[in-house]
PDB file of C-alpha atoms in Angstrom:
ATOM      1  CA  UNK A   1      52.708 109.500 -88.260  1.00 72.00           C
ATOM      2  CA  UNK A   2      49.893 109.331 -85.747  1.00 80.00           C
ATOM      3  CA  UNK A   3      47.269 110.454 -88.695  1.00 83.00           C
ATOM      4  CA  UNK A   4      48.718 107.486 -90.810  1.00 82.00           C
ATOM      5  CA  UNK A   5      48.339 104.754 -88.126  1.00 90.00           C
ATOM      6  CA  UNK A   6      44.554 105.776 -87.764  1.00 90.00           C
ATOM      7  CA  UNK A   7      44.268 105.952 -91.467  1.00 85.00           C
ATOM      8  CA  UNK A   8      45.674 102.358 -91.727  1.00 89.00           C
ATOM      9  CA  UNK A   9      43.604 101.179 -88.930  1.00 91.00           C
ATOM     10  CA  UNK A  10      40.395 102.394 -90.102  1.00 86.00           C
ATOM     11  CA  UNK A  11      41.106 100.886 -93.372  1.00 85.00           C
ATOM     12  CA  UNK A  12      42.186  97.603 -92.081  1.00 91.00           C
ATOM     13  CA  UNK A  13      38.883  97.413 -90.054  1.00 87.00           C
ATOM     14  CA  UNK A  14      36.900  98.352 -93.006  1.00 80.00           C
ATOM     15  CA  UNK A  15      38.272  95.684 -95.378  1.00 82.00           C
ATOM     16  CA  UNK A  16      38.405  92.989 -92.702  1.00 88.00           C
ATOM     17  CA  UNK A  17      34.937  93.952 -91.404  1.00 82.00           C
ATOM     18  CA  UNK A  18      34.699  91.822 -88.459  1.00 86.00           C
ATOM     19  CA  UNK A  19      30.933  92.219 -88.144  1.00 79.00           C
ATOM     20  CA  UNK A  20      30.450  91.253 -91.724  1.00 77.00           C
ATOM     21  CA  UNK A  21      32.261  87.894 -91.026  1.00 85.00           C
ATOM     22  CA  UNK A  22      29.630  86.817 -88.797  1.00 84.00           C
ATOM     23  CA  UNK A  23      26.959  86.066 -91.348  1.00 80.00           C
ATOM     24  CA  UNK A  24      29.569  84.411 -93.316  1.00 84.00           C
ATOM     25  CA  UNK A  25      30.910  82.395 -90.555  1.00 91.00           C
ATOM     26  CA  UNK A  26      27.429  81.333 -89.384  1.00 86.00           C
ATOM     27  CA  UNK A  27      26.216  80.367 -93.021  1.00 84.00           C
ATOM     28  CA  UNK A  28      29.402  78.521 -93.444  1.00 89.00           C
ATOM     29  CA  UNK A  29      29.157  76.587 -90.379  1.00 90.00           C
ATOM     30  CA  UNK A  30      25.484  75.875 -90.540  1.00 84.00           C
ATOM     31  CA  UNK A  31      26.408  71.871 -90.768  1.00 85.00           C
ATOM     32  CA  UNK A  32      29.143  71.955 -88.141  1.00 89.00           C
ATOM     33  CA  UNK A  33      28.417  70.998 -84.348  1.00 88.00           C
ATOM     34  CA  UNK A  34      27.922  74.076 -82.022  1.00 82.00           C
ATOM     35  CA  UNK A  35      30.938  72.461 -80.158  1.00 85.00           C
ATOM     36  CA  UNK A  36      33.336  72.669 -83.006  1.00 92.00           C
ATOM     37  CA  UNK A  37      32.472  76.198 -83.963  1.00 92.00           C
ATOM     38  CA  UNK A  38      35.027  77.801 -81.850  1.00 93.00           C
ATOM     39  CA  UNK A  39      37.890  75.625 -83.351  1.00 95.00           C
ATOM     40  CA  UNK A  40      36.773  76.818 -86.958  1.00 96.00           C
ATOM     41  CA  UNK A  41      36.705  80.543 -85.805  1.00 96.00           C
ATOM     42  CA  UNK A  42      40.118  79.990 -84.457  1.00 97.00           C
ATOM     43  CA  UNK A  43      41.537  78.108 -87.377  1.00 97.00           C
ATOM     44  CA  UNK A  44      39.884  80.476 -89.785  1.00 97.00           C
ATOM     45  CA  UNK A  45      41.509  83.548 -88.003  1.00 97.00           C
ATOM     46  CA  UNK A  46      44.954  82.026 -87.614  1.00 97.00           C
ATOM     47  CA  UNK A  47      44.950  80.990 -91.504  1.00 97.00           C
ATOM     48  CA  UNK A  48      43.625  84.366 -92.424  1.00 97.00           C
ATOM     49  CA  UNK A  49      46.446  86.092 -90.584  1.00 97.00           C
ATOM     50  CA  UNK A  50      48.983  84.126 -92.061  1.00 97.00           C
ATOM     51  CA  UNK A  51      47.737  84.808 -95.646  1.00 96.00           C
ATOM     52  CA  UNK A  52      47.523  88.728 -94.750  1.00 96.00           C
ATOM     53  CA  UNK A  53      51.050  88.614 -93.224  1.00 96.00           C
ATOM     54  CA  UNK A  54      52.412  86.542 -96.361  1.00 95.00           C
ATOM     55  CA  UNK A  55      50.805  89.388 -98.697  1.00 93.00           C
ATOM     56  CA  UNK A  56      51.766  92.322 -96.448  1.00 94.00           C
ATOM     57  CA  UNK A  57      55.645  91.477 -96.670  1.00 94.00           C
ATOM     58  CA  UNK A  58      55.814  89.440-100.198  1.00 93.00           C
ATOM     59  CA  UNK A  59      52.582  90.046-101.867  1.00 89.00           C
ATOM     60  CA  UNK A  60      53.849  92.795-103.950  1.00 86.00           C
ATOM     61  CA  UNK A  61      57.350  90.826-104.976  1.00 89.00           C
ATOM     62  CA  UNK A  62      55.022  87.631-105.628  1.00 87.00           C
ATOM     63  CA  UNK A  63      52.572  89.584-108.002  1.00 84.00           C
ATOM     64  CA  UNK A  64      55.567  91.513-109.666  1.00 85.00           C
ATOM     65  CA  UNK A  65      57.487  87.839-110.280  1.00 90.00           C
ATOM     66  CA  UNK A  66      54.278  86.557-111.863  1.00 90.00           C
ATOM     67  CA  UNK A  67      53.696  89.648-113.988  1.00 87.00           C
ATOM     68  CA  UNK A  68      50.220  90.098-112.070  1.00 84.00           C
ATOM     69  CA  UNK A  69      48.995  93.396-111.581  1.00 79.00           C
ATOM     70  CA  UNK A  70      46.763  94.653-108.623  1.00 74.00           C
ATOM     71  CA  UNK A  71      43.957  95.287-110.868  1.00 80.00           C
ATOM     72  CA  UNK A  72      43.827  91.853-112.346  1.00 82.00           C
ATOM     73  CA  UNK A  73      44.228  90.348-108.843  1.00 76.00           C
ATOM     74  CA  UNK A  74      41.321  92.476-107.383  1.00 74.00           C
ATOM     75  CA  UNK A  75      38.997  91.512-110.569  1.00 84.00           C
ATOM     76  CA  UNK A  76      40.007  87.624-110.151  1.00 81.00           C
ATOM     77  CA  UNK A  77      39.359  87.807-106.249  1.00 74.00           C
ATOM     78  CA  UNK A  78      36.111  90.043-106.664  1.00 78.00           C
ATOM     79  CA  UNK A  79      34.614  87.209-108.888  1.00 84.00           C
ATOM     80  CA  UNK A  80      35.106  84.640-106.436  1.00 76.00           C
ATOM     81  CA  UNK A  81      33.449  86.798-103.825  1.00 72.00           C
ATOM     82  CA  UNK A  82      30.513  87.342-106.118  1.00 83.00           C
ATOM     83  CA  UNK A  83      30.001  83.576-106.539  1.00 80.00           C
ATOM     84  CA  UNK A  84      30.374  83.182-102.788  1.00 72.00           C
ATOM     85  CA  UNK A  85      27.691  86.075-102.347  1.00 76.00           C
ATOM     86  CA  UNK A  86      25.220  84.579-104.759  1.00 84.00           C
ATOM     87  CA  UNK A  87      25.425  81.297-102.417  1.00 76.00           C
ATOM     88  CA  UNK A  88      24.593  83.404 -99.431  1.00 72.00           C
ATOM     89  CA  UNK A  89      21.684  85.145-101.074  1.00 81.00           C
ATOM     90  CA  UNK A  90      20.193  82.182-102.794  1.00 83.00           C
ATOM     91  CA  UNK A  91      20.683  79.748 -99.655  1.00 67.00           C
ATOM     92  CA  UNK A  92      23.241  77.532-101.563  1.00 47.00           C
ATOM     93  CA  UNK A  93      25.247  76.551 -98.564  1.00 43.00           C
ATOM     94  CA  UNK A  94      22.282  75.587 -96.519  1.00 40.00           C
ATOM     95  CA  UNK A  95      21.269  73.136 -99.421  1.00 40.00           C
ATOM     96  CA  UNK A  96      24.478  71.904-100.243  1.00 38.00           C
ATOM     97  CA  UNK A  97      25.326  68.553-101.168  1.00 39.00           C
ATOM     98  CA  UNK A  98      26.603  65.414 -99.810  1.00 40.00           C
ATOM     99  CA  UNK A  99      30.304  66.528-100.453  1.00 43.00           C
ATOM    100  CA  UNK A 100      29.788  69.736 -98.501  1.00 53.00           C
ATOM    101  CA  UNK A 101      28.165  67.975 -95.880  1.00 59.00           C
ATOM    102  CA  UNK A 102      31.658  65.605 -95.298  1.00 76.00           C
ATOM    103  CA  UNK A 103      33.826  68.644 -95.282  1.00 85.00           C
ATOM    104  CA  UNK A 104      36.074  69.104 -92.257  1.00 92.00           C
ATOM    105  CA  UNK A 105      35.923  72.056 -89.723  1.00 91.00           C
ATOM    106  CA  UNK A 106      39.231  72.714 -90.839  1.00 94.00           C
ATOM    107  CA  UNK A 107      38.580  72.509 -94.491  1.00 94.00           C
ATOM    108  CA  UNK A 108      35.370  75.120 -93.679  1.00 94.00           C
ATOM    109  CA  UNK A 109      37.772  77.233 -91.642  1.00 95.00           C
ATOM    110  CA  UNK A 110      40.145  77.554 -94.559  1.00 95.00           C
ATOM    111  CA  UNK A 111      37.420  78.010 -97.340  1.00 91.00           C
ATOM    112  CA  UNK A 112      34.837  80.096 -97.108  1.00 89.00           C
ATOM    113  CA  UNK A 113      35.509  81.719 -93.735  1.00 93.00           C
ATOM    114  CA  UNK A 114      39.357  82.600 -93.881  1.00 94.00           C
ATOM    115  CA  UNK A 115      39.155  82.913 -97.670  1.00 90.00           C
ATOM    116  CA  UNK A 116      37.607  84.680 -99.042  1.00 83.00           C
ATOM    117  CA  UNK A 117      35.513  85.683 -95.987  1.00 88.00           C
ATOM    118  CA  UNK A 118      38.510  87.225 -93.546  1.00 92.00           C
ATOM    119  CA  UNK A 119      41.073  87.699 -95.930  1.00 92.00           C
ATOM    120  CA  UNK A 120      39.138  88.961 -99.069  1.00 84.00           C
ATOM    121  CA  UNK A 121      40.624  90.319-102.106  1.00 78.00           C
ATOM    122  CA  UNK A 122      39.836  93.729-100.971  1.00 77.00           C
ATOM    123  CA  UNK A 123      41.900  93.004 -97.787  1.00 86.00           C
ATOM    124  CA  UNK A 124      44.620  91.294 -99.453  1.00 88.00           C
ATOM    125  CA  UNK A 125      44.917  94.284-101.877  1.00 81.00           C
ATOM    126  CA  UNK A 126      44.756  96.978 -98.896  1.00 83.00           C
ATOM    127  CA  UNK A 127      47.721  95.329 -97.257  1.00 90.00           C
ATOM    128  CA  UNK A 128      49.632  95.482-100.389  1.00 86.00           C
ATOM    129  CA  UNK A 129      48.787  98.989-100.977  1.00 81.00           C
ATOM    130  CA  UNK A 130      49.161 100.006 -97.201  1.00 86.00           C
ATOM    131  CA  UNK A 131      52.859  98.515 -97.247  1.00 88.00           C
ATOM    132  CA  UNK A 132      54.145  99.691-100.820  1.00 83.00           C
ATOM    133  CA  UNK A 133      57.738  98.699-100.743  1.00 83.00           C
ATOM    134  CA  UNK A 134      58.523 101.784-102.831  1.00 78.00           C
ATOM    135  CA  UNK A 135      57.129 104.009 -99.934  1.00 81.00           C
ATOM    136  CA  UNK A 136      57.586 102.427 -96.731  1.00 88.00           C
ATOM    137  CA  UNK A 137      60.442 100.919 -94.794  1.00 91.00           C
ATOM    138  CA  UNK A 138      60.426  97.548 -93.416  1.00 93.00           C
ATOM    139  CA  UNK A 139      59.762  99.171 -89.581  1.00 94.00           C
ATOM    140  CA  UNK A 140      56.637 100.661 -91.087  1.00 93.00           C
ATOM    141  CA  UNK A 141      55.315  97.627 -92.507  1.00 94.00           C
ATOM    142  CA  UNK A 142      55.781  95.793 -89.445  1.00 96.00           C
ATOM    143  CA  UNK A 143      53.761  98.519 -87.470  1.00 95.00           C
ATOM    144  CA  UNK A 144      50.994  97.946 -90.426  1.00 95.00           C
ATOM    145  CA  UNK A 145      51.372  94.385 -89.858  1.00 96.00           C
ATOM    146  CA  UNK A 146      50.871  94.910 -85.872  1.00 97.00           C
ATOM    147  CA  UNK A 147      47.491  96.986 -86.591  1.00 96.00           C
ATOM    148  CA  UNK A 148      46.213  94.096 -88.789  1.00 96.00           C
ATOM    149  CA  UNK A 149      46.540  91.475 -86.322  1.00 97.00           C
ATOM    150  CA  UNK A 150      44.844  93.813 -84.066  1.00 97.00           C
ATOM    151  CA  UNK A 151      41.897  94.163 -86.014  1.00 96.00           C
ATOM    152  CA  UNK A 152      42.117  90.085 -86.537  1.00 97.00           C
ATOM    153  CA  UNK A 153      41.869  89.625 -82.775  1.00 97.00           C
ATOM    154  CA  UNK A 154      38.570  91.826 -82.927  1.00 95.00           C
ATOM    155  CA  UNK A 155      37.377  89.515 -85.870  1.00 95.00           C
ATOM    156  CA  UNK A 156      38.218  86.512 -83.636  1.00 96.00           C
ATOM    157  CA  UNK A 157      35.979  87.995 -80.700  1.00 96.00           C
ATOM    158  CA  UNK A 158      32.919  88.538 -83.219  1.00 92.00           C
ATOM    159  CA  UNK A 159      33.371  85.082 -84.612  1.00 95.00           C
ATOM    160  CA  UNK A 160      33.523  83.497 -80.996  1.00 94.00           C
ATOM    161  CA  UNK A 161      30.281  85.410 -80.294  1.00 93.00           C
ATOM    162  CA  UNK A 162      28.474  84.440 -83.493  1.00 88.00           C
ATOM    163  CA  UNK A 163      26.817  81.374 -81.908  1.00 80.00           C
ATOM    164  CA  UNK A 164      25.144  83.837 -79.251  1.00 84.00           C
ATOM    165  CA  UNK A 165      23.945  86.173 -81.920  1.00 77.00           C
ATOM    166  CA  UNK A 166      22.322  83.050 -83.442  1.00 73.00           C
ATOM    167  CA  UNK A 167      20.381  82.117 -80.489  1.00 78.00           C
ATOM    168  CA  UNK A 168      19.565  85.788 -79.993  1.00 81.00           C
ATOM    169  CA  UNK A 169      18.095  85.970 -83.677  1.00 74.00           C
ATOM    170  CA  UNK A 170      17.208  82.350 -84.413  1.00 76.00           C
ATOM    171  CA  UNK A 171      17.328  80.632 -87.728  1.00 70.00           C
ATOM    172  CA  UNK A 172      15.155  82.910 -89.562  1.00 77.00           C
ATOM    173  CA  UNK A 173      16.899  86.224 -88.521  1.00 77.00           C
ATOM    174  CA  UNK A 174      20.274  84.650 -89.224  1.00 70.00           C
ATOM    175  CA  UNK A 175      18.566  83.861 -92.707  1.00 74.00           C
ATOM    176  CA  UNK A 176      17.773  87.487 -93.246  1.00 79.00           C
ATOM    177  CA  UNK A 177      20.910  88.654 -92.203  1.00 72.00           C
ATOM    178  CA  UNK A 178      22.701  86.420 -94.225  1.00 71.00           C
ATOM    179  CA  UNK A 179      20.830  87.290 -97.465  1.00 80.00           C
ATOM    180  CA  UNK A 180      21.355  90.806 -96.600  1.00 80.00           C
ATOM    181  CA  UNK A 181      25.265  90.944 -96.151  1.00 73.00           C
ATOM    182  CA  UNK A 182      25.220  88.550 -99.374  1.00 75.00           C
ATOM    183  CA  UNK A 183      23.644  91.314-101.201  1.00 84.00           C
ATOM    184  CA  UNK A 184      26.132  93.649 -99.824  1.00 78.00           C
ATOM    185  CA  UNK A 185      28.897  91.523-100.554  1.00 73.00           C
ATOM    186  CA  UNK A 186      27.828  91.109-104.092  1.00 83.00           C
ATOM    187  CA  UNK A 187      27.625  94.966-104.174  1.00 84.00           C
ATOM    188  CA  UNK A 188      31.229  95.199-102.976  1.00 77.00           C
ATOM    189  CA  UNK A 189      32.474  92.636-105.352  1.00 79.00           C
ATOM    190  CA  UNK A 190      31.003  94.186-108.341  1.00 87.00           C
ATOM    191  CA  UNK A 191      32.516  97.657-107.340  1.00 83.00           C
ATOM    192  CA  UNK A 192      35.908  95.628-106.891  1.00 77.00           C
ATOM    193  CA  UNK A 193      35.373  94.468-110.348  1.00 86.00           C
ATOM    194  CA  UNK A 194      34.684  98.110-111.534  1.00 90.00           C
ATOM    195  CA  UNK A 195      37.755  99.662-109.737  1.00 83.00           C
ATOM    196  CA  UNK A 196      40.247  96.727-111.104  1.00 82.00           C
ATOM    197  CA  UNK A 197      38.584  97.497-114.746  1.00 88.00           C
ATOM    198  CA  UNK A 198      38.955 101.250-114.157  1.00 89.00           C
ATOM    199  CA  UNK A 199      42.588 100.632-113.127  1.00 82.00           C
ATOM    200  CA  UNK A 200      43.246  98.545-116.288  1.00 82.00           C
ATOM    201  CA  UNK A 201      41.959 101.401-118.597  1.00 84.00           C
ATOM    202  CA  UNK A 202      43.520 104.006-116.918  1.00 79.00           C
ATOM    203  CA  UNK A 203      46.981 102.319-117.444  1.00 67.00           C
ATOM    204  CA  UNK A 204      46.022 101.696-120.929  1.00 67.00           C
ATOM    205  CA  UNK A 205      45.000 105.302-121.414  1.00 64.00           C
ATOM    206  CA  UNK A 206      48.405 106.366-120.083  1.00 59.00           C
TER     207      UNK A 206
END
């Protein structure tokens, strides 16, 4: 039991990636007043937590009812992540048009900070797999939900400290980190596409 808890926590920590959320947050809130960034962080974590809990308890049912397989969901989400990663690498968010400039903090918190930043396709797939209805009871699923919320608190703390990180590193430092994280995110999204494709071909082969 303890081994499964540790494994689940580590998996959730990796896929939710509190450290990796910081450059995404700073990149997305580049046009937001510093005083409003805490609000963006809080809304993003609340929305991300809601989406995670929704998928944790109902995701498998919803996907099955819509005849959507995990591989298809993984590939579709990975495509969105890849496009966002390209924006991070080439500075698309900093050079956004007037429509992007007029977005409210709440809108920015929902997209791209909460989704696909925090509640990424990988994270959503992970919570569905960690709470497989065919393998785990409702109590076990609730324990996993508690672990997920614990990691989300760590994500919130990381986002609240993001402004201090920005002051420490400066715009040039943040730009470099953002581009590096964008490259990592692009690689992660491509890996998700490959994994999804392999699952599809694996099912076809059988």
